[in-house]
mmCIF file of C-alpha atoms and ligand atoms in Angstrom:
data_model
loop_
_atom_site.group_PDB
_atom_site.id
_atom_site.type_symbol
_atom_site.label_atom_id
_atom_site.label_comp_id
_atom_site.label_asym_id
_atom_site.label_seq_id
_atom_site.Cartn_x
_atom_site.Cartn_y
_atom_site.Cartn_z
ATOM 1 C CA MET A 255 11.852 18.944 -12.371
ATOM 2 C CA SER A 256 10.674 16.502 -9.504
ATOM 3 C CA MET A 257 7.558 16.986 -7.341
ATOM 4 C CA LEU A 258 9.857 17.019 -4.446
ATOM 5 C CA GLU A 259 13.678 16.634 -3.329
ATOM 6 C CA VAL A 260 14.988 15.197 -0.343
ATOM 7 C CA LYS A 261 18.273 15.974 -0.188
ATOM 8 C CA ASN A 262 21.294 15.153 2.931
ATOM 9 C CA LEU A 263 18.224 15.509 5.652
ATOM 10 C CA LYS A 264 19.314 15.252 9.033
ATOM 11 C CA LYS A 265 17.287 15.562 12.553
ATOM 12 C CA VAL A 266 18.650 15.737 15.479
ATOM 13 C CA TYR A 267 17.310 16.267 18.230
ATOM 14 C CA THR A 268 18.095 17.797 21.757
ATOM 15 C CA THR A 269 16.010 16.661 24.787
ATOM 16 C CA ARG A 270 14.714 20.207 26.845
ATOM 17 C CA PHE A 271 17.311 19.361 29.780
ATOM 18 C CA GLY A 272 20.662 18.931 27.398
ATOM 19 C CA GLY A 273 21.516 15.595 27.706
ATOM 20 C CA ASN A 274 20.848 13.070 25.432
ATOM 21 C CA LYS A 275 20.648 13.439 21.564
ATOM 22 C CA VAL A 276 18.655 11.806 19.451
ATOM 23 C CA THR A 277 19.289 11.393 15.646
ATOM 24 C CA ALA A 278 16.502 10.736 14.054
ATOM 25 C CA LEU A 279 17.378 10.817 10.359
ATOM 26 C CA SER A 280 20.810 10.791 9.577
ATOM 27 C CA ASN A 281 20.888 11.114 6.002
ATOM 28 C CA VAL A 282 17.918 11.193 3.462
ATOM 29 C CA ASN A 283 17.805 11.700 0.229
ATOM 30 C CA PHE A 284 14.983 10.190 -2.398
ATOM 31 C CA THR A 285 13.304 12.232 -4.753
ATOM 32 C CA VAL A 286 9.073 11.924 -5.858
ATOM 33 C CA GLU A 287 7.439 12.788 -8.836
ATOM 34 C CA ARG A 288 4.020 14.254 -9.343
ATOM 35 C CA GLY A 289 1.282 12.340 -9.004
ATOM 36 C CA GLU A 290 3.195 8.814 -7.439
ATOM 37 C CA TYR A 291 2.008 7.746 -4.760
ATOM 38 C CA VAL A 292 4.690 6.587 -2.102
ATOM 39 C CA ALA A 293 4.361 4.188 0.532
ATOM 40 C CA ILE A 294 7.190 4.584 3.707
ATOM 41 C CA MET A 295 7.676 2.061 5.825
ATOM 42 C CA GLY A 296 10.342 1.236 9.062
ATOM 43 C CA GLU A 297 10.321 0.480 12.136
ATOM 44 C CA SER A 298 8.859 2.674 15.482
ATOM 45 C CA GLY A 299 11.351 5.229 16.061
ATOM 46 C CA SER A 300 12.797 4.790 12.849
ATOM 47 C CA GLY A 301 12.210 8.822 12.366
ATOM 48 C CA LYS A 302 9.220 8.372 9.816
ATOM 49 C CA THR A 303 7.281 11.263 11.238
ATOM 50 C CA THR A 304 10.236 13.727 11.709
ATOM 51 C CA LEU A 305 10.668 12.935 8.237
ATOM 52 C CA LEU A 306 6.855 13.582 7.473
ATOM 53 C CA ASN A 307 6.826 17.005 9.428
ATOM 54 C CA ILE A 308 9.785 18.140 7.731
ATOM 55 C CA LEU A 309 8.326 18.097 4.735
ATOM 56 C CA ALA A 310 4.854 19.832 5.706
ATOM 57 C CA ALA A 311 7.658 22.504 7.201
ATOM 58 C CA LEU A 312 6.544 21.787 10.946
ATOM 59 C CA ASP A 313 10.003 21.053 11.770
ATOM 60 C CA LYS A 314 13.183 21.944 10.206
ATOM 61 C CA PRO A 315 15.802 19.878 9.191
ATOM 62 C CA THR A 316 19.248 20.053 11.269
ATOM 63 C CA GLU A 317 21.324 19.817 7.697
ATOM 64 C CA GLY A 318 19.384 19.059 3.972
ATOM 65 C CA GLU A 319 17.178 20.408 2.595
ATOM 66 C CA VAL A 320 13.365 19.308 0.880
ATOM 67 C CA ILE A 321 12.956 21.168 -2.059
ATOM 68 C CA LEU A 322 9.630 21.730 -3.382
ATOM 69 C CA GLU A 323 9.422 21.900 -7.189
ATOM 70 C CA GLY A 324 12.610 23.675 -7.101
ATOM 71 C CA ASP A 325 11.965 26.330 -4.516
ATOM 72 C CA SER A 326 14.118 25.256 -1.469
ATOM 73 C CA LEU A 327 11.725 25.006 1.498
ATOM 74 C CA ASN A 328 15.283 26.757 3.833
ATOM 75 C CA LYS A 329 14.309 29.634 1.615
ATOM 76 C CA VAL A 330 10.688 30.269 2.053
ATOM 77 C CA ASN A 331 9.705 32.434 4.458
ATOM 78 C CA ASP A 332 6.923 31.265 7.213
ATOM 79 C CA LYS A 333 4.791 33.168 5.504
ATOM 80 C CA ALA A 334 4.776 31.655 1.757
ATOM 81 C CA LEU A 335 4.993 28.243 4.046
ATOM 82 C CA ALA A 336 1.523 28.532 5.630
ATOM 83 C CA ALA A 337 0.076 29.590 2.275
ATOM 84 C CA PHE A 338 1.949 26.343 0.733
ATOM 85 C CA ARG A 339 0.597 24.422 3.685
ATOM 86 C CA ARG A 340 -3.072 25.866 2.900
ATOM 87 C CA GLU A 341 -2.956 25.930 -0.583
ATOM 88 C CA ARG A 342 -1.139 22.690 -1.728
ATOM 89 C CA LEU A 343 -0.710 20.363 1.283
ATOM 90 C CA GLY A 344 -2.821 17.763 3.042
ATOM 91 C CA PHE A 345 -1.256 16.138 6.266
ATOM 92 C CA VAL A 346 -3.408 13.201 8.206
ATOM 93 C CA PHE A 347 -1.714 13.418 11.567
ATOM 94 C CA GLN A 348 -0.356 10.394 13.580
ATOM 95 C CA GLU A 349 -2.269 11.474 16.811
ATOM 96 C CA PHE A 350 -4.944 12.814 14.238
ATOM 97 C CA ASN A 351 -5.284 16.381 15.934
ATOM 98 C CA LEU A 352 -8.650 17.446 16.021
ATOM 99 C CA LEU A 353 -10.111 20.364 17.716
ATOM 100 C CA ASP A 354 -12.275 19.040 20.920
ATOM 101 C CA ASN A 355 -14.442 22.200 20.518
ATOM 102 C CA PHE A 356 -15.163 21.481 17.372
ATOM 103 C CA SER A 357 -17.822 19.469 15.738
ATOM 104 C CA VAL A 358 -16.913 16.836 13.189
ATOM 105 C CA ARG A 359 -18.044 18.944 10.603
ATOM 106 C CA ASP A 360 -16.338 22.195 11.932
ATOM 107 C CA ASN A 361 -13.194 20.053 11.861
ATOM 108 C CA ILE A 362 -13.465 19.191 8.352
ATOM 109 C CA TYR A 363 -14.474 22.215 7.240
ATOM 110 C CA LEU A 364 -11.528 24.111 8.835
ATOM 111 C CA PRO A 365 -8.980 24.142 6.093
ATOM 112 C CA LEU A 366 -12.011 25.572 3.489
ATOM 113 C CA VAL A 367 -12.450 28.105 6.584
ATOM 114 C CA LEU A 368 -8.676 28.685 6.521
ATOM 115 C CA ALA A 369 -9.223 29.002 2.874
ATOM 116 C CA GLY A 370 -12.034 31.657 3.078
ATOM 117 C CA GLN A 371 -14.424 29.409 1.322
ATOM 118 C CA LYS A 372 -18.085 30.253 1.126
ATOM 119 C CA HIS A 373 -19.922 28.244 3.496
ATOM 120 C CA GLY A 374 -22.193 26.956 0.417
ATOM 121 C CA GLU A 375 -19.018 25.526 -1.860
ATOM 122 C CA MET A 376 -17.885 23.749 1.768
ATOM 123 C CA ALA A 377 -21.558 22.009 2.439
ATOM 124 C CA LYS A 378 -20.818 20.494 -1.366
ATOM 125 C CA LYS A 379 -17.645 18.770 -0.604
ATOM 126 C CA ILE A 380 -18.235 17.711 3.035
ATOM 127 C CA ASP A 381 -21.069 14.982 1.990
ATOM 128 C CA PRO A 382 -19.491 12.717 -0.612
ATOM 129 C CA ILE A 383 -16.349 12.386 1.111
ATOM 130 C CA ALA A 384 -17.483 11.897 4.914
ATOM 131 C CA LYS A 385 -20.413 9.009 2.874
ATOM 132 C CA LYS A 386 -17.300 7.281 1.550
ATOM 133 C CA LEU A 387 -15.400 7.319 4.821
ATOM 134 C CA GLY A 388 -18.170 5.865 6.178
ATOM 135 C CA ILE A 389 -18.652 9.085 9.038
ATOM 136 C CA PHE A 390 -21.862 10.953 7.636
ATOM 137 C CA GLU A 391 -23.602 10.021 10.632
ATOM 138 C CA LEU A 392 -21.417 11.221 12.703
ATOM 139 C CA LEU A 393 -21.134 15.179 11.508
ATOM 140 C CA GLU A 394 -22.634 16.915 14.096
ATOM 141 C CA LYS A 395 -20.962 15.326 16.911
ATOM 142 C CA TYR A 396 -17.470 16.533 19.104
ATOM 143 C CA PRO A 397 -14.029 14.470 18.994
ATOM 144 C CA TYR A 398 -14.538 12.871 22.350
ATOM 145 C CA GLU A 399 -17.605 11.372 21.215
ATOM 146 C CA ILE A 400 -16.363 9.270 18.753
ATOM 147 C CA SER A 401 -13.971 6.329 18.528
ATOM 148 C CA GLY A 402 -9.774 6.424 17.584
ATOM 149 C CA GLY A 403 -11.191 4.788 14.357
ATOM 150 C CA GLN A 404 -13.365 7.241 13.555
ATOM 151 C CA LYS A 405 -11.654 9.756 14.620
ATOM 152 C CA GLN A 406 -8.820 8.769 11.952
ATOM 153 C CA ARG A 407 -11.517 8.659 9.575
ATOM 154 C CA VAL A 408 -12.151 12.261 10.166
ATOM 155 C CA ALA A 409 -8.322 13.303 10.204
ATOM 156 C CA VAL A 410 -8.544 11.811 6.741
ATOM 157 C CA ALA A 411 -11.755 13.726 5.457
ATOM 158 C CA ARG A 412 -9.923 17.318 7.062
ATOM 159 C CA ALA A 413 -6.966 16.229 5.241
ATOM 160 C CA ILE A 414 -8.087 15.409 1.613
ATOM 161 C CA ILE A 415 -11.228 17.794 1.487
ATOM 162 C CA THR A 416 -9.040 20.509 -0.090
ATOM 163 C CA LYS A 417 -8.199 18.497 -2.768
ATOM 164 C CA PRO A 418 -4.570 18.989 -1.737
ATOM 165 C CA ASP A 419 -1.656 18.559 -4.763
ATOM 166 C CA ILE A 420 0.149 16.206 -2.023
ATOM 167 C CA LEU A 421 -1.082 14.290 0.778
ATOM 168 C CA LEU A 422 1.010 12.692 3.419
ATOM 169 C CA ALA A 423 -0.441 10.650 5.836
ATOM 170 C CA ASP A 424 1.262 9.480 8.932
ATOM 171 C CA GLU A 425 -0.090 5.910 9.370
ATOM 172 C CA PRO A 426 -3.844 6.507 8.161
ATOM 173 C CA THR A 427 -4.634 3.046 8.865
ATOM 174 C CA GLY A 428 -3.410 2.977 12.264
ATOM 175 C CA ALA A 429 -6.651 2.762 14.140
ATOM 176 C CA LEU A 430 -8.839 1.128 11.791
ATOM 177 C CA ASP A 431 -10.428 -2.224 11.650
ATOM 178 C CA SER A 432 -9.775 -4.351 8.162
ATOM 179 C CA GLY A 433 -12.827 -2.664 6.468
ATOM 180 C CA SER A 434 -12.669 0.958 7.020
ATOM 181 C CA THR A 435 -9.045 0.117 5.839
ATOM 182 C CA ASP A 436 -10.076 -1.305 2.382
ATOM 183 C CA GLU A 437 -12.528 1.658 1.866
ATOM 184 C CA LEU A 438 -9.380 4.126 2.736
ATOM 185 C CA LEU A 439 -6.895 2.301 0.509
ATOM 186 C CA ARG A 440 -9.451 2.431 -2.230
ATOM 187 C CA LEU A 441 -10.189 6.693 -2.020
ATOM 188 C CA PHE A 442 -6.524 6.895 -1.577
ATOM 189 C CA ARG A 443 -5.885 4.752 -5.036
ATOM 190 C CA SER A 444 -9.074 7.108 -6.028
ATOM 191 C CA ILE A 445 -7.747 10.546 -5.123
ATOM 192 C CA ASN A 446 -4.247 9.249 -6.850
ATOM 193 C CA GLU A 447 -5.822 8.405 -9.475
ATOM 194 C CA GLU A 448 -7.234 11.722 -10.241
ATOM 195 C CA GLY A 449 -3.495 12.827 -10.150
ATOM 196 C CA GLN A 450 -2.624 13.998 -6.150
ATOM 197 C CA SER A 451 0.324 13.063 -4.924
ATOM 198 C CA ILE A 452 0.670 10.257 -1.464
ATOM 199 C CA LEU A 453 2.979 10.205 1.040
ATOM 200 C CA MET A 454 1.933 7.669 3.237
ATOM 201 C CA VAL A 455 3.859 6.249 6.327
ATOM 202 C CA THR A 456 2.689 2.767 7.519
ATOM 203 C CA HIS A 457 3.034 -0.437 9.297
ATOM 204 C CA SER A 458 0.499 -2.132 7.084
ATOM 205 C CA VAL A 459 1.910 -4.276 3.894
ATOM 206 C CA LYS A 460 -1.181 -4.337 3.063
ATOM 207 C CA ALA A 461 -1.810 -0.796 3.008
ATOM 208 C CA ALA A 462 1.829 -0.458 1.617
ATOM 209 C CA SER A 463 0.781 -2.766 -1.271
ATOM 210 C CA THR A 464 -1.646 -0.260 -2.988
ATOM 211 C CA ALA A 465 0.805 2.191 -3.320
ATOM 212 C CA GLY A 466 3.244 2.725 -6.643
ATOM 213 C CA ARG A 467 6.575 2.282 -4.226
ATOM 214 C CA VAL A 468 7.504 1.996 -1.246
ATOM 215 C CA LEU A 469 10.541 3.513 0.669
ATOM 216 C CA PHE A 470 11.990 1.437 3.742
ATOM 217 C CA ILE A 471 14.036 3.944 6.319
ATOM 218 C CA LYS A 472 16.701 2.475 9.240
ATOM 219 C CA ASP A 473 19.129 4.254 11.210
ATOM 220 C CA GLY A 474 18.232 7.323 9.677
ATOM 221 C CA VAL A 475 18.285 6.327 5.994
ATOM 222 C CA VAL A 476 16.455 5.566 3.278
ATOM 223 C CA TYR A 477 17.990 1.497 3.393
ATOM 224 C CA HIS A 478 15.595 -0.108 0.046
ATOM 225 C CA GLN A 479 13.358 1.258 -1.880
ATOM 226 C CA LEU A 480 10.877 -1.122 -4.241
ATOM 227 C CA TYR A 481 9.202 0.220 -7.020
ATOM 228 C CA ARG A 482 6.215 -1.538 -8.304
ATOM 229 C CA ALA A 483 6.196 -1.095 -11.966
ATOM 230 C CA ASN A 484 4.544 -3.980 -13.434
ATOM 231 C CA MET A 485 3.555 -6.242 -10.551
ATOM 232 C CA GLY A 486 0.179 -6.838 -9.339
ATOM 233 C CA THR A 487 -1.271 -6.508 -5.723
ATOM 234 C CA GLU A 488 -0.245 -10.023 -4.426
ATOM 235 C CA GLU A 489 2.906 -10.188 -6.405
ATOM 236 C CA PHE A 490 3.850 -6.998 -4.747
ATOM 237 C CA TYR A 491 2.582 -7.317 -1.083
ATOM 238 C CA LYS A 492 4.830 -10.669 -1.491
ATOM 239 C CA LYS A 493 7.934 -8.353 -2.661
ATOM 240 C CA ILE A 494 7.103 -5.913 0.053
ATOM 241 C CA SER A 495 6.976 -8.774 3.053
ATOM 242 C CA ASP A 496 9.646 -9.892 2.353
ATOM 243 C CA SER A 497 12.244 -6.339 2.195
ATOM 244 C CA LEU A 498 10.642 -6.352 5.403
ATOM 245 C CA THR A 499 11.524 -9.029 7.322
ATOM 246 C CA ALA A 500 15.050 -8.660 5.768
ATOM 247 C CA LEU A 501 15.145 -5.128 7.230
ATOM 248 C CA VAL A 502 14.070 -5.854 10.280
ATOM 249 C CA GLY A 503 15.660 -9.514 10.833
ATOM 250 C CA SER A 504 19.359 -7.773 9.429
ATOM 251 C CA GLY A 505 19.286 -5.427 12.736
ATOM 252 C CA GLU A 506 19.237 -8.650 15.461
ATOM 253 C CA GLN A 507 22.006 -11.281 15.819
HETATM 254 N N1 ATP B 829 10.621 16.188 19.700
HETATM 255 C C1 ATP B 829 11.405 15.111 19.717
HETATM 256 N N2 ATP B 829 12.711 15.284 21.138
HETATM 257 C C2 ATP B 829 13.319 14.407 21.360
HETATM 258 N N3 ATP B 829 12.881 13.160 20.284
HETATM 259 C C3 ATP B 829 12.159 12.697 19.447
HETATM 260 C C4 ATP B 829 10.973 14.150 19.109
HETATM 261 N N4 ATP B 829 10.203 13.235 18.303
HETATM 262 C C5 ATP B 829 10.755 12.204 18.119
HETATM 263 N N5 ATP B 829 12.168 11.940 18.954
HETATM 264 C C6 ATP B 829 13.078 10.129 19.136
HETATM 265 O O1 ATP B 829 13.369 10.513 16.934
HETATM 266 C C7 ATP B 829 12.963 9.682 16.745
HETATM 267 C C8 ATP B 829 12.543 9.458 15.425
HETATM 268 O O2 ATP B 829 10.826 9.097 15.859
HETATM 269 P P1 ATP B 829 9.520 8.807 15.278
HETATM 270 O O3 ATP B 829 8.620 9.922 16.019
HETATM 271 O O4 ATP B 829 9.769 10.074 14.203
HETATM 272 O O5 ATP B 829 9.715 7.801 14.916
HETATM 273 P P2 ATP B 829 8.828 6.727 14.066
HETATM 274 O O6 ATP B 829 9.190 5.914 13.007
HETATM 275 O O7 ATP B 829 7.224 7.945 13.601
HETATM 276 O O8 ATP B 829 7.713 6.081 15.211
HETATM 277 P P3 ATP B 829 6.213 5.527 15.290
HETATM 278 O O9 ATP B 829 6.186 3.907 14.151
HETATM 279 O O10 ATP B 829 6.469 4.760 16.722
HETATM 280 O O11 ATP B 829 5.945 6.375 14.741
HETATM 281 C C9 ATP B 829 12.904 8.455 18.255
HETATM 282 O O12 ATP B 829 14.342 7.647 18.878
HETATM 283 C C10 ATP B 829 12.448 9.678 18.746
HETATM 284 O O13 ATP B 829 11.866 9.311 20.089
HETATM 285 MG MG1 MG B 830 5.366 7.776 13.729
#
């Protein structure tokens, strides 16, 4: 059984005033096996965030379903969904979604607090993660006192501190300089090598080239897929880059 199965997923947004409808996803199909590291690429507005939100059960599809270890999320009740999110899932939001009146430390602790962990247990976990992400010195600050790239790394720390089975990350290197990007990609690799599955939306070929597979989304469908197989990072980088050129180019005259 696949860990995750996405079947005929469709999402149509209806705007608030009932006017135009936007089809963000028209028919998305793919599966993810346990322990995979998958990058998702596609142009701005191609539905990547929409897809992640549906995978995290933060939003509902218009049609189709997400099957997690054999259970359709459509059929799971809200309480079970909340438990799934809390216990199995880490989510790095594109907009970070940090709480401004919580310190950096308390933001990172939040999922552990929600899981009912003791303070001593939490304290042991935060330091190594904060050090790896280069935010150890910032733990007593508040989100409005730190930079965008620092916020992004705090959001990553919050998502991984529970060691989730599945990490969903929306553009997690978008606000980072190249040094912090490399550090974060190394961290993702090591997390994945420990068996956690990762789905990462990214515009960065470099970031995507560290994954084991890349899905390209266009016109609301998975338009193309690339497997790393036994390619080295450089060769995979080149393949992804070529696919991206073809993907963008084919929509234009
Ligand atoms: N809540 C919403 N209501 C209406 N339309 C929406 C909503 N959220 C997204 N959309 C539209 O759905 C489409 C897909 O948006 P989405 O945010 O999933 O794109 P994306 O691939 O994540 O883009 P980006 O790379 O810029 O983050 C866009 O046309 C967007 O304008
Ligand atoms: Mg997005």
